[in-house]
Coordinates of N, CA and C in Angstrom, one line a residue:
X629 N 7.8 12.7 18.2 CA 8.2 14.0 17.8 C 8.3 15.0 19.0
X630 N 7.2 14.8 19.9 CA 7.4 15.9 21.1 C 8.7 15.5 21.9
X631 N 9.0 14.4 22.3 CA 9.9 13.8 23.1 C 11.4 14.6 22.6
X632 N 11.5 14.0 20.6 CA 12.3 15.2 20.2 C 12.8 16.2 20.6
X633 N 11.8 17.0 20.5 CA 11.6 18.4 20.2 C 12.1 18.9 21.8
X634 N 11.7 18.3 22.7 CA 11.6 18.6 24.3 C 13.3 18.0 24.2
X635 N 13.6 17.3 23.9 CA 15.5 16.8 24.3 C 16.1 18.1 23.6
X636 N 15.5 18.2 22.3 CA 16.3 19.5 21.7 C 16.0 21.2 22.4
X637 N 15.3 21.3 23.1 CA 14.8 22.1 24.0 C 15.7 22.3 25.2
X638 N 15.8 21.2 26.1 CA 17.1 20.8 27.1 C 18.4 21.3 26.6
X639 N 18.3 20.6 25.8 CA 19.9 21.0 25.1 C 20.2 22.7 25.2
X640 N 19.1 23.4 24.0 CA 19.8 24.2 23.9 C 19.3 25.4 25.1
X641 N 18.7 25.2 26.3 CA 18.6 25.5 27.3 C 19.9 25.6 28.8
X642 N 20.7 24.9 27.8 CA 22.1 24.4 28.5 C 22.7 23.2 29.4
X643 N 21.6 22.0 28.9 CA 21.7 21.1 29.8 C 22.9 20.3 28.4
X644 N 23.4 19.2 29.3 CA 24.3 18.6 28.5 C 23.2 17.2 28.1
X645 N 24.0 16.7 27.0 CA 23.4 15.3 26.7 C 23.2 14.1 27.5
X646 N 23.8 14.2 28.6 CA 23.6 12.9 29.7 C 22.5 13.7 30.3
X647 N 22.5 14.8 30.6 CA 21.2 15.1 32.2 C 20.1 14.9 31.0
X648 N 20.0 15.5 29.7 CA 18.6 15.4 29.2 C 18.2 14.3 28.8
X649 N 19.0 13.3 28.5 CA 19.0 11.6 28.7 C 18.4 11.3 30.0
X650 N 18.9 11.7 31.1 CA 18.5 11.2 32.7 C 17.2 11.7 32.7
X651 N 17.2 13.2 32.4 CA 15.3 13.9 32.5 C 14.5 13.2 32.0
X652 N 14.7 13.1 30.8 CA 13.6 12.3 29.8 C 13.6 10.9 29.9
X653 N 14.5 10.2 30.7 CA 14.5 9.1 30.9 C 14.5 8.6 29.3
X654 N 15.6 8.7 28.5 CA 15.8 7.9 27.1 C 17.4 7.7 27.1
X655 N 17.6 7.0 26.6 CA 19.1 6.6 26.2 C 20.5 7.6 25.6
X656 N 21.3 7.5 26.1 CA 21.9 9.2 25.8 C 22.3 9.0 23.8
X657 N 22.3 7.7 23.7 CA 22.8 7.3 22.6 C 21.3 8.1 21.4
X658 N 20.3 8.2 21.8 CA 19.1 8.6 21.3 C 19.4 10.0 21.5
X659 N 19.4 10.6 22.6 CA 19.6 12.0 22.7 C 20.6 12.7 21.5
X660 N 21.8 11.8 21.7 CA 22.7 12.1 20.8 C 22.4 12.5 19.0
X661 N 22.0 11.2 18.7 CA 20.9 11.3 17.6 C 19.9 12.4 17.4
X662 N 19.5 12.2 18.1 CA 17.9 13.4 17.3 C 18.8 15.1 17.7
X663 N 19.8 15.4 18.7 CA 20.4 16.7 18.8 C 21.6 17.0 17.5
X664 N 21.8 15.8 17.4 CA 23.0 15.6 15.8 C 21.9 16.5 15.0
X665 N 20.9 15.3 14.9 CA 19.7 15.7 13.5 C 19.0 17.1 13.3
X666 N 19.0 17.6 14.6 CA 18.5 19.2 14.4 C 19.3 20.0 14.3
X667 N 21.0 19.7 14.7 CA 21.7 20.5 14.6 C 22.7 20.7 12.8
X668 N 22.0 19.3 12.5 CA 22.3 19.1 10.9 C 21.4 20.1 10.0
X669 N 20.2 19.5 10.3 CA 18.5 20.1 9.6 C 17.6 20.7 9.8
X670 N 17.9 21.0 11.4 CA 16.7 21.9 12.0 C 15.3 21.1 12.8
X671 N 14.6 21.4 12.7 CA 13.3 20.9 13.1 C 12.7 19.9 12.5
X672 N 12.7 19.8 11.4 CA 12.2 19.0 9.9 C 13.1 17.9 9.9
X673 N 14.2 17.9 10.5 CA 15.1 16.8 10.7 C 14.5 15.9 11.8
X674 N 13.9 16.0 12.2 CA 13.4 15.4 13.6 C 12.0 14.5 13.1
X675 N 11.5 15.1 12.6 CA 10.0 14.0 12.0 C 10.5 12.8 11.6
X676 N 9.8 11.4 11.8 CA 9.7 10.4 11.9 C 9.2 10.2 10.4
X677 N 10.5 9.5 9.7 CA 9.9 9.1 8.1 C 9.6 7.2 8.3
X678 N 8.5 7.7 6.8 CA 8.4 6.1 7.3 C 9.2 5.1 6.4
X679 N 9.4 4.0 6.8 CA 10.2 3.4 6.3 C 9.8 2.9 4.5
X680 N 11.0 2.7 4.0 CA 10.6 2.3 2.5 C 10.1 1.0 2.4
X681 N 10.6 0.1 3.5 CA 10.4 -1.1 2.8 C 10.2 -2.1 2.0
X682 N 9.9 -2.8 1.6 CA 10.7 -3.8 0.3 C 10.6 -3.6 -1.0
X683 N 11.5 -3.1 -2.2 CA 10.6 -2.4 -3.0 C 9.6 -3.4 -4.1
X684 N 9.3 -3.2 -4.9 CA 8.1 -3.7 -5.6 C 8.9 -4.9 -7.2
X685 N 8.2 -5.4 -7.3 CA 9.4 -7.0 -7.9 C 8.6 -6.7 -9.0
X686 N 7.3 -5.8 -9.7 CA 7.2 -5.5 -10.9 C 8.1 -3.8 -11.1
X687 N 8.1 -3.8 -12.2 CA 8.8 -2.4 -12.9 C 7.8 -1.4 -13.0
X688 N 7.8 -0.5 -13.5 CA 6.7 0.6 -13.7 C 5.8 -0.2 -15.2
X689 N 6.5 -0.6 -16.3 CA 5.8 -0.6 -17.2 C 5.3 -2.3 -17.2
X690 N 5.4 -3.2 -16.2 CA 4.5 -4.0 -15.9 C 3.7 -4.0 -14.9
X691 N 3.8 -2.9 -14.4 CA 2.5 -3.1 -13.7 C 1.8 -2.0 -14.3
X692 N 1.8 -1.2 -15.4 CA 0.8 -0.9 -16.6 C 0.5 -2.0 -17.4
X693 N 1.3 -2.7 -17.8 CA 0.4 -4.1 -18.4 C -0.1 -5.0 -17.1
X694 N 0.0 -5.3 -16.5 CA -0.8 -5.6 -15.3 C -2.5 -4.8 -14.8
X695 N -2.0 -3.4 -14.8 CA -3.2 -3.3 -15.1 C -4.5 -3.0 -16.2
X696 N -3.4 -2.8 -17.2 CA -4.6 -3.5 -18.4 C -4.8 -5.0 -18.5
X697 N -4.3 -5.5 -18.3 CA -4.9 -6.8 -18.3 C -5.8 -6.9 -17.1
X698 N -5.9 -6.6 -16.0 CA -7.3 -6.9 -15.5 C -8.5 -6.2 -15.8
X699 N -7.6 -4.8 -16.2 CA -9.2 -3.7 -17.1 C -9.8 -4.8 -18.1
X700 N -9.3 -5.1 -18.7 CA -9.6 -6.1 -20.0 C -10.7 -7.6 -19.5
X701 N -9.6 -7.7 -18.4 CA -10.6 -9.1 -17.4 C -11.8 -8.7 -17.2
X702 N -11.9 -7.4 -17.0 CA -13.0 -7.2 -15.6 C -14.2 -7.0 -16.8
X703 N -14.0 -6.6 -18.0 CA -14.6 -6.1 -19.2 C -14.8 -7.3 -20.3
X704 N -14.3 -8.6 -19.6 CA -14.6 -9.4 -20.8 C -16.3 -9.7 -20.7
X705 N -15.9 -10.6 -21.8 CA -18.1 -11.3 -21.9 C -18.1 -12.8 -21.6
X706 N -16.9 -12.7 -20.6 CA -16.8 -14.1 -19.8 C -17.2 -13.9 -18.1
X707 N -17.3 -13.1 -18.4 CA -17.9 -12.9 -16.7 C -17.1 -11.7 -16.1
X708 N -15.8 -11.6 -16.2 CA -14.5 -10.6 -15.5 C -14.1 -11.0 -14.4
X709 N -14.5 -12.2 -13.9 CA -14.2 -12.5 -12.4 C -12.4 -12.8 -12.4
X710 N -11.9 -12.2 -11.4 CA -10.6 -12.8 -11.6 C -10.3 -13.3 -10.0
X711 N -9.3 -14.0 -9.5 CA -8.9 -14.0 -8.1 C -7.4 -14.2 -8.2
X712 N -6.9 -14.4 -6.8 CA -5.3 -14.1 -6.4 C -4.6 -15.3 -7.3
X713 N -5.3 -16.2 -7.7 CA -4.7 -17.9 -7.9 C -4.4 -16.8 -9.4
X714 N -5.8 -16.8 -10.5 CA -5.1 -16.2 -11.6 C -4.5 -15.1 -11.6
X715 N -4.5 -14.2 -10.7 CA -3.5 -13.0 -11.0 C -2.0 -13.6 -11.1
X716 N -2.1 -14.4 -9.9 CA -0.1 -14.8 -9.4 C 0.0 -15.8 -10.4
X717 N -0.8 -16.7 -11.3 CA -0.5 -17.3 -12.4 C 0.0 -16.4 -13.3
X718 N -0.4 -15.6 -13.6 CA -0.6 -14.5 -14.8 C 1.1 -14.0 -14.7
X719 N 1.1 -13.3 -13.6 CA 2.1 -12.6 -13.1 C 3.4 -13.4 -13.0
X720 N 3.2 -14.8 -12.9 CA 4.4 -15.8 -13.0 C 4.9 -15.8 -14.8
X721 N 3.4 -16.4 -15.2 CA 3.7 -16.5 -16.6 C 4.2 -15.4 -17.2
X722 N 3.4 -14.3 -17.1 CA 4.3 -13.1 -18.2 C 5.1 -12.3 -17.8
X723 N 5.1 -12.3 -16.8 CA 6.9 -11.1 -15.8 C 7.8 -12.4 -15.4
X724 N 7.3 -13.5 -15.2 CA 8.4 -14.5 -14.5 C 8.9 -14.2 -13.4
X725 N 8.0 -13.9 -12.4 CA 8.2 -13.3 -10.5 C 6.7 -13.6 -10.0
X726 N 7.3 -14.3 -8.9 CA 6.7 -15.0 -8.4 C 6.3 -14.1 -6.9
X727 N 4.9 -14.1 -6.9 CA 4.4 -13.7 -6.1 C 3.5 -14.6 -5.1
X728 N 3.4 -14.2 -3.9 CA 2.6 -14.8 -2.5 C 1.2 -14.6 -2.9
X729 N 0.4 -15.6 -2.7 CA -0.7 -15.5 -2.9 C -2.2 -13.9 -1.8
X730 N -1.0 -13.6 -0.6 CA -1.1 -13.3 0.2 C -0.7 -11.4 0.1
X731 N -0.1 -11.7 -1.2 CA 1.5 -9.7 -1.6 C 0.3 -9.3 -2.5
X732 N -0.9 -10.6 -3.5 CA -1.5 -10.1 -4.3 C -2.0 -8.9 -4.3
X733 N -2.8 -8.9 -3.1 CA -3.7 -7.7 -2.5 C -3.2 -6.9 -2.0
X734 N -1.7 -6.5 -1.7 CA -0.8 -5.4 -1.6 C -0.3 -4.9 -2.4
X735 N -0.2 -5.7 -3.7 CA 0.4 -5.1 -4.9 C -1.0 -5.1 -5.4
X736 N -2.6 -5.2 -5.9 CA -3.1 -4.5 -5.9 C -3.6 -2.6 -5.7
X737 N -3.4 -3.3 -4.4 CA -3.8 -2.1 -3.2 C -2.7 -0.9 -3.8
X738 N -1.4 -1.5 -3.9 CA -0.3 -0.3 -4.0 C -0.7 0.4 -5.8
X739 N -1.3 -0.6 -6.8 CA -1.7 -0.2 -7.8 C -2.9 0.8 -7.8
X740 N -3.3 0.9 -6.9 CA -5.3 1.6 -6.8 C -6.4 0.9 -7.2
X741 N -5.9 -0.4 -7.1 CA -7.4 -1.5 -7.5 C -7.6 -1.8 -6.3
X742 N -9.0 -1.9 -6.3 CA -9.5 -2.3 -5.2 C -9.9 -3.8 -5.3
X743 N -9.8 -4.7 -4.5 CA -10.5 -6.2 -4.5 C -12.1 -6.3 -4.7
X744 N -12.7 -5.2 -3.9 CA -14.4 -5.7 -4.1 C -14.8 -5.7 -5.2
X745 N -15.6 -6.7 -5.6 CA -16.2 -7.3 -6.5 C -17.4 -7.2 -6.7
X746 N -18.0 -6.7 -7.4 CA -19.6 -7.3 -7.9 C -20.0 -8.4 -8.5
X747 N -21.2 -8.2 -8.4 CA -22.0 -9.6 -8.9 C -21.8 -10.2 -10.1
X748 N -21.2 -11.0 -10.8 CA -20.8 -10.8 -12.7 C -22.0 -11.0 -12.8
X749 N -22.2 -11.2 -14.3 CA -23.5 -10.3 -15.1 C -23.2 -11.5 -16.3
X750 N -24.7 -12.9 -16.6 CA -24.0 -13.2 -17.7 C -24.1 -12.7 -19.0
X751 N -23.2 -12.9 -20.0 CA -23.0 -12.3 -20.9 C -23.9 -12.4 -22.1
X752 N -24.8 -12.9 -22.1 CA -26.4 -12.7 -22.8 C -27.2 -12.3 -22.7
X753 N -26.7 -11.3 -21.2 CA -28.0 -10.9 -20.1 C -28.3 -9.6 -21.1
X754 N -29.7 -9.5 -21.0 CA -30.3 -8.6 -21.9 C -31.5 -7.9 -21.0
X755 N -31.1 -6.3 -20.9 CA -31.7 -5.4 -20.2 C -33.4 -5.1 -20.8
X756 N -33.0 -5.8 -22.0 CA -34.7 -5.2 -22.8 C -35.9 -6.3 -22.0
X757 N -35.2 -7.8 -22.0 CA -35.8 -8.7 -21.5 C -36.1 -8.3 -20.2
X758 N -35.3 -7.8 -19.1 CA -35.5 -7.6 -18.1 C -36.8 -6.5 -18.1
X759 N -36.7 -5.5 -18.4 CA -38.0 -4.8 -18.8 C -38.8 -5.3 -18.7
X760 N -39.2 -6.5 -19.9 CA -40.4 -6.7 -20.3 C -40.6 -7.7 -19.1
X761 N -39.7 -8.5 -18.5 CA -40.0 -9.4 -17.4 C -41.0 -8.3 -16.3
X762 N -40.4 -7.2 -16.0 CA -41.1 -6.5 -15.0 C -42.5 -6.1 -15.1
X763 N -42.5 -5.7 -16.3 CA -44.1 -5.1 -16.9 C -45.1 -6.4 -16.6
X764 N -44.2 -7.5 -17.2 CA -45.3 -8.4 -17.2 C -45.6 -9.7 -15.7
X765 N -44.9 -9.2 -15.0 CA -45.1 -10.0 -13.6 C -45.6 -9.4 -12.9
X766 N -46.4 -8.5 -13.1 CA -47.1 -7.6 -12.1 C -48.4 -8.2 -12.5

């Protein structure tokens, strides 16, 4: 952005598009570019967007059923454990798109799940017993 902002500076200081190319040592083809873009949009034209890149192979309304179905996993009284193998199963089977074992944790990530995991808990486990285990092992 400084580099920008400094060619656009040259410019309208009265230098032409090749010397502020030669100054700054950048390509006049760049110069050209970013003095186009401020003379289109101003200053705000010049910030560095970031790229969109690839877009997302679920839809909005499966990846709300996506993420109820792991809410539901993570809450069963089978433990909740899930990993990438059954998600991309899951996600084959009921969307029919096929995901990298590797995208799981980015399409996670891009959802707001986080991967860390706790300890499962089994599903008989009984907090009263635990009590009484404490009182009485002392």
């Amino acid at each position: 952005m400084r580099m920008r902002l400094l060619a656009v500076a040259h410019f309208k200081a009265g230098k032409n598009k090749a010397e502020v190319a030669r100054t700054l040592n950048f390509s006049r083809r760049m110069v050209n570019e970013w003095v186009a873009k401020y003379l289109k949009g101003g200053i705000s034209a010049l910030e560095s967007k970031k790229p969109s890149g690839r877009p997302c192979l679920l839809t909005e309304q499966q990846k709300v059923a996506l993420i109820d179905y792991i809410e539901k996993q993570s809450h069963s009284c089978k433990g909740g454990r899930l990993n990438d193998e059954m998600l991309q199963s899951y996600i084959q089977q009921v969307f029919a798109v096929n995901y990298h074992q590797n995208s799981i944790y980015n399409l996670l990530q891009s959802l707001g799940i986080s991967w860390t995991t706790s300890r499962s808990k089994h599903p008989k486990q009984s907090k009263e017993a635990q009590e009484n285990f404490k009182k009485t092992a002392n």
